[in-house]
Tab-separated table of C-alpha atoms in Angstrom:
chain	number	residue	atom	x	y	z
R	912	MET	CA	37.482	57.860	-25.992
R	913	SER	CA	35.223	55.385	-27.567
R	914	ASP	CA	36.759	51.991	-27.964
R	915	PRO	CA	37.882	51.049	-31.608
R	916	ALA	CA	36.480	48.066	-32.330
R	917	VAL	CA	33.092	49.368	-31.334
R	918	ASN	CA	33.126	51.978	-33.669
R	919	ASP	CA	34.113	50.078	-37.154
R	920	LEU	CA	31.380	48.099	-35.485
R	921	PRO	CA	27.904	48.351	-38.296
R	922	PRO	CA	25.227	50.265	-36.449
R	923	GLN	CA	22.760	47.272	-35.837
R	924	GLN	CA	26.233	45.326	-34.821
R	925	ALA	CA	26.694	48.233	-32.135
R	926	ALA	CA	23.704	49.027	-29.932
R	927	PRO	CA	23.569	45.428	-28.187
R	928	ALA	CA	27.416	45.586	-27.334
R	929	GLN	CA	26.123	49.079	-25.522
R	930	ALA	CA	23.859	47.912	-23.623
R	931	GLU	CA	25.922	44.991	-22.400
R	932	ASP	CA	28.255	47.838	-21.294
R	933	VAL	CA	26.165	49.421	-19.257
R	934	GLY	CA	23.897	46.056	-17.376
R	935	ASP	CA	28.311	45.554	-16.210
R	936	VAL	CA	27.722	49.439	-15.582
R	937	PHE	CA	24.634	49.031	-12.748
R	938	ASP	CA	24.457	45.442	-11.226
R	939	PRO	CA	26.742	45.734	-8.231
R	940	ALA	CA	24.856	49.013	-8.005
R	941	GLN	CA	21.666	47.138	-7.624
R	942	GLN	CA	23.798	44.816	-5.564
R	943	SER	CA	24.245	46.912	-3.323
R	944	LEU	CA	20.764	49.023	-3.019
R	945	ALA	CA	19.014	45.180	-2.318
R	946	GLU	CA	21.682	44.115	0.212
R	947	ALA	CA	21.161	47.404	1.884
R	948	LEU	CA	17.091	47.080	2.133
R	949	LYS	CA	17.225	43.985	3.069
R	950	VAL	CA	19.529	45.064	5.668
R	951	SER	CA	17.559	47.872	6.351
R	952	PHE	CA	14.611	45.853	6.616
R	953	GLY	CA	15.982	43.657	9.411
R	954	ILE	CA	17.250	46.096	11.112
R	955	LEU	CA	13.237	47.693	10.998
R	956	LYS	CA	11.477	44.027	11.627
R	957	PHE	CA	13.920	44.019	15.721
R	958	ALA	CA	12.805	46.996	15.977
R	959	MET	CA	9.189	46.035	15.543
R	960	PHE	CA	9.580	43.240	16.947
R	961	GLY	CA	11.321	44.658	19.949
R	962	LEU	CA	8.703	47.097	19.828
R	963	LEU	CA	5.630	44.715	20.324
R	964	VAL	CA	8.026	43.242	23.084
R	965	ALA	CA	7.675	46.246	24.908
R	966	TYR	CA	4.077	47.183	24.178
R	967	CYS	CA	3.341	44.087	25.863
R	968	LEU	CA	5.600	44.674	28.931
R	969	SER	CA	4.251	47.755	29.699
R	970	GLY	CA	1.347	46.303	31.672
R	971	THR	CA	3.688	45.521	33.831
R	972	PHE	CA	3.023	46.780	37.292
R	973	SER	CA	3.960	47.262	41.010
R	974	VAL	CA	1.226	47.171	43.631
R	975	GLY	CA	3.081	49.149	47.175
R	976	SER	CA	2.198	48.413	50.902
R	977	ASN	CA	-0.662	51.400	51.515
R	978	GLU	CA	-2.576	50.615	48.111
R	979	VAL	CA	-4.410	48.655	45.780
R	980	ALA	CA	-5.549	48.368	42.891
R	981	LEU	CA	-7.909	46.111	40.203
R	982	ARG	CA	-7.413	45.090	36.891
R	983	LEU	CA	-10.911	45.942	34.317
R	984	ARG	CA	-10.135	44.403	31.164
R	985	PHE	CA	-12.264	46.394	28.517
R	986	GLY	CA	-14.471	48.172	31.219
R	987	ASP	CA	-15.193	45.201	33.749
R	988	TYR	CA	-13.213	43.556	36.361
R	989	VAL	CA	-10.723	40.978	35.969
R	990	GLY	CA	-10.943	37.505	38.026
R	991	ALA	CA	-13.724	36.338	40.453
R	992	PRO	CA	-15.421	38.055	43.133
R	993	GLY	CA	-13.791	38.265	46.455
R	994	GLN	CA	-9.997	37.834	44.450
R	995	ARG	CA	-10.134	40.432	42.415
R	996	VAL	CA	-8.032	43.209	44.042
R	997	LEU	CA	-4.611	43.305	44.553
R	998	GLU	CA	-2.314	43.439	47.072
R	999	ARG	CA	1.390	44.728	47.329
R	1000	GLY	CA	3.362	43.055	45.092
R	1001	THR	CA	4.395	43.072	41.272
R	1002	TYR	CA	1.715	42.106	38.300
R	1003	LEU	CA	1.297	41.944	34.784
R	1004	ALA	CA	-1.752	43.379	32.419
R	1005	ALA	CA	-2.336	43.240	28.785
R	1006	PRO	CA	-1.133	46.607	27.731
R	1007	PHE	CA	-3.860	49.648	27.649
R	1008	PRO	CA	-6.554	50.090	25.623
R	1009	ILE	CA	-7.155	46.163	26.077
R	1010	GLU	CA	-6.692	47.152	30.415
R	1011	GLN	CA	-6.792	49.481	32.716
R	1012	VAL	CA	-5.000	49.693	36.013
R	1013	ILE	CA	-6.483	51.584	39.130
R	1014	LYS	CA	-4.828	52.012	42.661
R	1015	VAL	CA	-6.940	52.918	45.404
R	1016	ASP	CA	-4.687	54.717	48.092
R	1017	THR	CA	-5.655	52.706	51.434
R	1018	ARG	CA	-4.572	55.152	54.283
R	1019	PRO	CA	-6.469	56.825	57.080
R	1020	THR	CA	-7.568	60.058	55.562
R	1021	THR	CA	-8.544	63.177	58.421
R	1022	ILE	CA	-11.071	65.584	57.633
R	1023	ASP	CA	-11.149	68.143	59.444
R	1024	LEU	CA	-15.598	70.132	60.420
R	1025	ASP	CA	-14.461	73.196	61.126
R	1026	ARG	CA	-16.840	75.736	59.841
R	1027	GLU	CA	-20.291	73.207	59.725
R	1028	PHE	CA	-20.788	73.900	63.780
R	1029	TRP	CA	-19.054	76.864	64.177
R	1030	TYR	CA	-19.775	80.817	63.983
R	1031	GLU	CA	-18.893	82.708	61.227
R	1032	ILE	CA	-15.160	84.482	62.212
R	1033	THR	CA	-14.094	88.033	61.629
R	1034	GLY	CA	-12.122	90.121	62.384
R	1035	GLY	CA	-9.855	87.407	64.186
R	1036	GLY	CA	-12.313	86.717	66.897
R	1037	ASP	CA	-11.328	82.781	66.402
R	1038	SER	CA	-11.714	82.787	70.824
R	1039	LYS	CA	-13.550	82.657	74.134
R	1040	GLU	CA	-11.341	85.368	75.326
R	1041	SER	CA	-12.687	87.615	72.252
R	1042	PHE	CA	-16.711	87.005	73.307
R	1043	ARG	CA	-15.143	88.495	76.123
R	1044	SER	CA	-14.053	92.244	74.667
R	1045	GLY	CA	-16.822	92.857	73.323
R	1046	GLN	CA	-16.751	90.686	70.114
R	1047	ALA	CA	-19.809	88.615	71.452
R	1048	ARG	CA	-23.017	88.772	69.149
R	1049	PRO	CA	-26.237	87.595	67.852
R	1050	LEU	CA	-26.356	84.248	66.207
R	1051	ASN	CA	-26.837	84.230	62.125
R	1052	PRO	CA	-28.438	81.431	61.415
R	1053	ILE	CA	-27.382	82.377	57.546
R	1054	LYS	CA	-23.968	82.606	58.214
R	1055	ASP	CA	-23.477	80.566	61.505
R	1056	GLY	CA	-22.514	77.047	62.197
R	1057	SER	CA	-24.079	75.338	65.244
R	1058	LEU	CA	-25.943	71.675	67.095
R	1059	LEU	CA	-29.125	72.031	68.754
R	1060	THR	CA	-28.706	69.645	71.448
R	1061	GLY	CA	-31.843	67.886	73.552
R	1062	ASP	CA	-33.352	70.613	75.987
R	1063	PHE	CA	-33.528	73.114	72.454
R	1064	ASN	CA	-29.764	74.980	73.497
R	1065	ILE	CA	-28.084	75.877	70.591
R	1066	ALA	CA	-24.166	75.216	71.002
R	1067	HIS	CA	-20.539	75.185	68.064
R	1068	ALA	CA	-18.453	72.610	67.640
R	1069	ARG	CA	-15.398	71.547	66.210
R	1070	TRP	CA	-14.869	68.371	64.834
R	1071	SER	CA	-12.102	66.287	62.711
R	1072	LEU	CA	-12.470	62.384	61.444
R	1073	THR	CA	-10.441	59.418	59.791
R	1074	TYR	CA	-11.743	56.927	56.899
R	1075	ARG	CA	-10.386	54.866	54.300
R	1076	VAL	CA	-11.565	52.948	52.335
R	1077	THR	CA	-12.113	49.050	52.819
R	1078	ASP	CA	-14.456	48.319	49.310
R	1079	PRO	CA	-12.431	49.075	46.026
R	1080	GLU	CA	-14.289	47.544	43.838
R	1081	ASP	CA	-17.412	49.946	45.429
R	1082	TYR	CA	-15.403	53.311	46.009
R	1083	ILE	CA	-14.451	52.565	41.979
R	1084	THR	CA	-17.399	51.511	40.420
R	1085	ASN	CA	-19.941	54.198	42.792
R	1086	VAL	CA	-16.622	56.869	44.347
R	1087	GLY	CA	-14.170	56.748	41.901
R	1088	LYS	CA	-12.460	60.020	42.783
R	1089	PRO	CA	-10.807	61.115	46.468
R	1090	LEU	CA	-12.385	64.341	46.966
R	1091	LEU	CA	-15.670	62.961	45.830
R	1092	GLY	CA	-14.968	60.081	48.575
R	1093	GLU	CA	-14.307	63.502	51.012
R	1094	GLU	CA	-17.279	65.124	49.781
R	1095	ILE	CA	-19.449	62.434	50.245
R	1096	VAL	CA	-18.218	61.219	53.890
R	1097	ARG	CA	-18.152	65.252	55.193
R	1098	CYS	CA	-22.009	64.818	54.201
R	1099	ALA	CA	-22.331	61.691	56.023
R	1100	ILE	CA	-21.195	62.618	58.711
R	1101	GLN	CA	-22.557	66.276	59.277
R	1102	GLN	CA	-26.153	63.779	59.570
R	1103	GLY	CA	-24.559	61.628	61.921
R	1104	ILE	CA	-23.443	64.404	64.253
R	1105	VAL	CA	-26.942	66.509	64.391
R	1106	GLN	CA	-28.500	63.697	65.394
R	1107	ALA	CA	-26.045	62.203	68.113
R	1108	THR	CA	-26.318	65.607	69.884
R	1109	ALA	CA	-30.123	66.175	69.498
R	1110	GLN	CA	-30.275	63.578	71.778
R	1111	LEU	CA	-27.870	65.539	74.460
R	1112	PRO	CA	-28.249	67.595	76.822
R	1113	ALA	CA	-26.710	70.583	76.151
R	1114	GLU	CA	-25.044	70.712	80.267
R	1115	ASP	CA	-23.532	67.411	79.130
R	1116	PHE	CA	-22.570	68.456	75.145
R	1117	LEU	CA	-20.607	71.649	76.002
R	1118	LYS	CA	-18.585	69.682	78.638
R	1119	GLY	CA	-17.307	66.695	76.264
R	1120	VAL	CA	-19.567	64.473	76.455
R	1121	VAL	CA	-20.549	63.110	72.523
R	1122	ASN	CA	-22.252	59.613	71.840
R	1123	ARG	CA	-19.619	58.747	68.732
R	1124	ASP	CA	-20.688	55.528	67.616
R	1125	LEU	CA	-23.760	56.872	67.083
R	1126	ALA	CA	-22.813	59.473	65.730
R	1127	ILE	CA	-20.356	56.762	63.214
R	1128	GLY	CA	-23.110	54.259	63.159
R	1129	ILE	CA	-25.369	56.989	61.922
R	1130	ALA	CA	-22.793	58.102	59.254
R	1131	GLN	CA	-21.665	54.698	57.834
R	1132	ARG	CA	-25.160	53.876	57.488
R	1133	ARG	CA	-25.535	55.536	54.619
R	1134	LEU	CA	-22.244	55.449	53.007
R	1135	ASP	CA	-22.530	51.056	53.116
R	1136	GLU	CA	-26.442	52.075	51.446
R	1137	MET	CA	-24.153	54.659	48.763
R	1138	LYS	CA	-22.070	51.659	48.583
R	1139	THR	CA	-19.217	53.436	48.822
R	1140	GLY	CA	-16.507	51.120	49.601
R	1141	LEU	CA	-16.072	53.304	52.761
R	1142	THR	CA	-15.424	53.409	56.666
R	1143	ILE	CA	-14.931	55.631	59.256
R	1144	ASP	CA	-12.698	55.191	61.706
R	1145	GLN	CA	-12.684	57.651	64.821
R	1146	LEU	CA	-14.874	60.615	65.304
R	1147	ASN	CA	-13.377	63.827	67.779
R	1148	LEU	CA	-15.229	66.550	68.690
R	1149	ASP	CA	-12.565	69.380	68.999
R	1150	GLN	CA	-13.674	72.327	70.884
R	1151	VAL	CA	-17.495	73.001	72.027
R	1152	THR	CA	-17.950	76.279	73.082
R	1153	ALA	CA	-21.417	78.373	73.527
R	1154	PRO	CA	-23.203	80.825	71.341
R	1155	MET	CA	-21.843	83.897	72.290
R	1156	ALA	CA	-24.295	86.647	73.571
R	1157	VAL	CA	-24.275	83.590	76.569
R	1158	VAL	CA	-20.390	82.066	76.764
R	1159	LYS	CA	-19.827	83.985	79.605
R	1160	SER	CA	-22.579	82.565	81.914
R	1161	PHE	CA	-21.379	79.577	80.710
R	1162	ASP	CA	-18.659	80.389	81.708
R	1163	ASP	CA	-18.989	81.432	85.534
R	1164	VAL	CA	-21.020	78.547	86.112
R	1165	THR	CA	-18.241	75.454	84.817
R	1166	THR	CA	-16.193	78.113	86.920
R	1167	ALA	CA	-18.234	78.114	90.028
R	1168	GLU	CA	-18.080	73.648	89.448
R	1169	ALA	CA	-14.660	74.167	89.490
R	1170	ASP	CA	-14.449	75.992	92.298
R	1171	ARG	CA	-16.345	73.449	94.112
R	1172	SER	CA	-15.610	69.930	93.330
R	1173	GLN	CA	-11.625	72.068	94.548
R	1174	ARG	CA	-12.830	72.642	97.874
R	1175	ILE	CA	-14.908	69.312	98.298
R	1176	VAL	CA	-10.769	67.858	97.312
R	1177	ALA	CA	-9.658	69.746	100.034
R	1178	ALA	CA	-12.349	70.058	102.938
R	1179	GLN	CA	-12.375	65.758	102.326
R	1180	GLN	CA	-8.003	65.881	102.408
R	1181	ASP	CA	-8.623	68.047	105.346
R	1182	ARG	CA	-11.012	64.854	107.216
R	1183	THR	CA	-8.901	62.987	106.033
R	1184	ARG	CA	-5.882	64.472	108.070
R	1185	ILE	CA	-7.812	65.702	110.902
R	1186	LEU	CA	-9.051	61.861	111.648
R	1187	ALA	CA	-5.737	60.499	110.708
R	1188	GLU	CA	-4.788	62.888	113.909
R	1189	SER	CA	-7.004	62.074	115.281
R	1190	ALA	CA	-7.481	58.715	115.817
R	1191	GLY	CA	-5.568	57.184	113.533
R	1192	GLU	CA	-5.439	53.662	110.980
R	1193	ALA	CA	-8.570	53.289	113.242
R	1194	ALA	CA	-10.872	56.705	113.050
R	1195	GLU	CA	-12.846	55.780	109.507
R	1196	LYS	CA	-14.254	52.951	111.842
R	1197	LEU	CA	-14.258	54.160	114.854
R	1198	VAL	CA	-16.730	57.349	112.661
R	1199	ALA	CA	-18.540	53.989	112.134
R	1200	LEU	CA	-19.040	53.117	115.575
R	1201	VAL	CA	-20.296	56.632	116.388
R	1202	THR	CA	-22.072	57.337	113.747
R	1203	GLU	CA	-24.342	53.835	114.670
R	1204	TYR	CA	-23.997	54.809	118.441
R	1205	GLU	CA	-26.034	57.935	117.396
R	1206	GLN	CA	-28.410	55.693	114.976
R	1207	ALA	CA	-29.986	53.613	118.165
R	1208	VAL	CA	-30.284	57.110	120.638
R	1209	GLU	CA	-31.888	58.685	117.524
R	1210	ALA	CA	-33.826	55.603	117.107
R	1211	GLY	CA	-34.442	54.934	121.060
R	1212	THR	CA	-33.661	51.100	120.419
R	1213	ALA	CA	-31.780	51.385	123.743
R	1214	ALA	CA	-30.420	47.565	123.643
R	1215	GLU	CA	-28.693	49.059	119.641
R	1216	ALA	CA	-27.557	51.661	121.510
R	1217	ALA	CA	-25.807	50.094	125.015
R	1218	ALA	CA	-24.553	47.515	122.408
R	1219	ALA	CA	-22.953	50.405	120.297
R	1220	GLU	CA	-21.773	51.852	123.325
R	1221	ALA	CA	-19.656	48.876	124.191
R	1222	LYS	CA	-18.379	48.781	121.291
R	1223	ILE	CA	-16.579	52.066	121.447
R	1224	ASP	CA	-15.445	51.281	124.885
R	1225	GLN	CA	-14.030	48.023	123.878
R	1226	ALA	CA	-11.995	49.947	120.690
R	1227	PHE	CA	-11.008	52.485	123.611
R	1228	ALA	CA	-10.096	49.800	126.118
R	1229	GLU	CA	-8.149	48.397	124.002
R	1230	LEU	CA	-6.891	51.075	121.330
R	1231	LYS	CA	-7.834	48.622	118.056
R	1232	VAL	CA	-10.903	48.072	116.109
R	1233	GLU	CA	-11.275	45.060	114.146
R	1234	ASN	CA	-7.542	44.819	112.841
R	1235	ALA	CA	-6.867	48.576	112.677
R	1236	MET	CA	-5.429	50.262	115.596
R	1237	VAL	CA	-6.169	53.479	117.557
R	1238	GLY	CA	-3.470	56.084	117.418
R	1239	GLY	CA	-3.379	59.473	116.726
R	1240	GLU	CA	-4.359	62.221	119.914
R	1241	ALA	CA	-7.159	59.655	121.035
R	1242	ALA	CA	-4.727	57.514	121.778
R	1243	GLN	CA	-2.585	60.329	123.482
R	1244	VAL	CA	-5.397	61.364	125.493
R	1245	ILE	CA	-6.203	58.173	125.967
R	1246	ASN	CA	-2.215	57.214	127.206
R	1247	GLY	CA	-2.357	59.856	129.595
R	1248	ALA	CA	-5.819	59.230	131.940
R	1249	ASN	CA	-4.298	55.533	131.792
R	1250	THR	CA	-1.277	56.904	133.572
R	1251	TYR	CA	-2.607	59.785	135.393
R	1252	ARG	CA	-5.438	57.034	137.141
R	1253	THR	CA	-2.204	54.612	137.736
R	1254	GLN	CA	-0.839	57.856	139.308
R	1255	VAL	CA	-3.651	58.461	141.923
R	1256	VAL	CA	-4.152	55.158	142.395
R	1257	GLU	CA	0.029	54.519	143.673
R	1258	ARG	CA	-0.242	57.996	145.344
R	1259	VAL	CA	-3.140	56.724	147.592
R	1260	LYS	CA	-2.097	53.194	148.018
R	1261	SER	CA	0.788	55.532	149.308
R	1262	GLU	CA	-1.416	57.561	151.604
R	1263	ARG	CA	-2.830	54.788	153.179
R	1264	GLU	CA	0.211	53.370	154.224
R	1265	MET	CA	1.682	55.774	155.686
R	1266	PHE	CA	-1.663	56.690	158.041
R	1267	GLU	CA	-1.753	52.727	158.699
R	1268	ARG	CA	1.462	53.099	159.877
R	1269	LEU	CA	1.603	56.552	161.773
R	1270	LEU	CA	-1.812	55.293	162.909
R	1271	PRO	CA	-0.762	53.484	166.295
R	1272	GLN	CA	2.398	55.648	166.593
R	1273	TYR	CA	-0.394	58.301	166.859
R	1274	GLN	CA	-2.344	57.027	168.931
R	1275	GLN	CA	1.045	56.536	171.341
R	1276	ASN	CA	2.505	59.984	171.662
R	1277	PRO	CA	-0.204	62.551	169.775
R	1278	ARG	CA	2.134	65.581	170.831
R	1279	ILE	CA	4.928	64.727	169.059
R	1280	ILE	CA	3.026	62.914	165.158
R	1281	ARG	CA	0.850	66.522	164.846
R	1282	SER	CA	4.992	67.587	165.012
R	1283	ARG	CA	5.903	66.208	162.574
R	1284	LEU	CA	2.975	65.935	160.095
R	1285	TRP	CA	3.242	70.143	160.474
R	1286	GLU	CA	6.982	70.500	159.767
R	1287	ASP	CA	6.213	68.264	156.953
R	1288	ALA	CA	3.812	70.557	155.669
R	1289	ARG	CA	5.374	73.719	156.027
R	1290	GLU	CA	8.629	71.975	154.453
R	1291	GLN	CA	6.986	70.889	151.268
R	1292	ILE	CA	4.992	74.273	151.483
R	1293	LEU	CA	8.107	76.462	151.689
R	1294	THR	CA	10.014	74.410	148.878
R	1295	GLY	CA	7.368	75.954	146.021
R	1296	ASP	CA	7.161	78.856	144.371
R	1297	VAL	CA	5.950	80.711	147.623
R	1298	GLU	CA	6.361	84.330	148.624
R	1299	THR	CA	7.580	84.136	152.012
R	1300	PHE	CA	7.510	87.756	154.478
R	1301	TYR	CA	9.403	87.012	158.088
R	1302	THR	CA	8.024	90.246	160.303
R	1303	VAL	CA	9.492	90.748	163.858
R	1304	PRO	CA	7.843	90.968	166.687
R	1305	GLY	CA	5.668	94.383	167.148
R	1306	GLN	CA	3.894	96.817	164.580
R	1307	LEU	CA	5.116	97.105	161.298
R	1308	GLN	CA	3.585	98.513	158.038
R	1309	LEU	CA	5.341	96.771	155.016
R	1310	GLN	CA	4.526	98.165	151.094
R	1311	LEU	CA	5.973	95.329	149.080
R	1312	ASN	CA	6.230	93.627	145.488
R	1313	ARG	CA	5.941	90.420	144.819
R	1314	ASP	CA	8.882	88.191	143.113
R	1315	PRO	CA	8.332	89.367	139.726
R	1316	GLU	CA	9.908	86.141	137.953
R	1317	ILE	CA	7.485	84.337	140.290
R	1318	GLN	CA	5.148	86.289	139.057
R	1319	LYS	CA	5.622	85.641	134.797
R	1320	MET	CA	6.428	81.689	136.371
R	1321	LYS	CA	2.495	81.700	137.137
R	1322	GLN	CA	1.261	83.875	134.044
R	1323	GLN	CA	2.975	81.454	131.830
R	1324	GLU	CA	1.518	78.302	133.523
R	1325	GLN	CA	-1.881	79.625	133.447
R	1326	LEU	CA	-1.031	80.470	129.508
R	1327	ARG	CA	-0.095	76.625	129.189
R	1328	ASN	CA	-3.378	75.584	130.625
R	1329	LEU	CA	-5.119	78.149	128.695
R	1330	LYS	CA	-3.816	77.217	125.692
R	1331	ARG	CA	-3.605	72.760	127.001
R	1332	GLU	CA	-7.743	73.840	127.489
R	1333	GLN	CA	-8.366	75.504	124.277
R	1334	LYS	CA	-6.852	72.660	122.228
R	1335	GLU	CA	-8.684	69.677	124.332
R	1336	MET	CA	-11.544	72.016	122.942
R	1337	GLN	CA	-10.682	71.955	119.779
R	1338	ARG	CA	-10.063	68.303	119.025
R	1339	ALA	CA	-13.804	67.529	120.388
R	1340	ARG	CA	-14.730	69.743	118.075
R	1341	GLN	CA	-12.643	68.128	115.945
R	1342	LEU	CA	-14.447	64.575	116.762
R	1343	GLN	CA	-18.300	65.819	116.447
R	1344	THR	CA	-17.558	67.181	113.033
R	1345	GLY	CA	-15.865	63.955	111.848
R	1346	LYS	CA	-19.124	61.929	113.014
């Protein structure tokens, strides 16, 4: 509906009036649009500022306990030489692509050399038992790995080693990738193992004797020449064997040597036991004295032999050699001999005293003394293990059997005497063996 006042105006005056009305209508809309654009631009600037801050802070990084890091700015290391390696902690770097952070794991890495110097495994024959069961075959140099020893023999071996990164800058510059570093170390240690094994005889190598320091040293020189930043810490020989065709023969020799060693140990133990039973703690020193005496006799030096014999006599008389006491059967025999000597001396003294006491009486009345002595002798004889037969006057024919109890006692006594003699002979042989 139009305004009547406007309609009444002439056409020239009506157009400006309409324009003013339209401007009044659009001013609030433009103002709202301007305010909206202003707010949007404010939000956009805030978001851009936030993105800029986030971009600047995106260079923040942390380094763990088992790693180190280096910063590169446009491809060059950041920091002075010797101060470029960043250890455990949190750091701020310029965002990518201005700066780049490269982390390196410093934990030890283990490599197994299971095939480089080992025979090719076919049909599950990865054991010495498979050789004995008929799966042994000649060496194939194309397929089988092996080592050449110093005496021109062949052996198979399995190894393992540990290495780690010790110079991160050289490692990143010249290696960069863990798989490449492992392959470089593998090739270097193979050279070291080959050269170190070539200086050992096969017998020692098959027993596990390895010059690890030499092998590691050769490999480490190669790594240092290439500036890999890698260091080999340890080399282990996990398994070693002779070639398949001869492994059984080598095992037989090893078994024989082990049996020989066991027999030697058993013999030494028996020797120690026998000597201890024979002479106690002084056994070794007595053996040394006897050996000294025998050597002097063989050399024909009478003075030295007499001196050694005097030492032996003194040791048995005192039952002591230096500070070691003579014990065992030797001490028992010596003590028994001393006791027997004392008994004999005492018995002879007693008989002498009795003779001196009876002599005057015998000179005065020989018949009485003689009769008394016969009576004493008869009493001593009849009180022992004696079979006595009494006969009446006249001619008699008797068929008698001996008392079985008395015969049994005599046989037991004979057996005891025989065992005693055998034991003394055995002890004498043991003493001679100990010499």
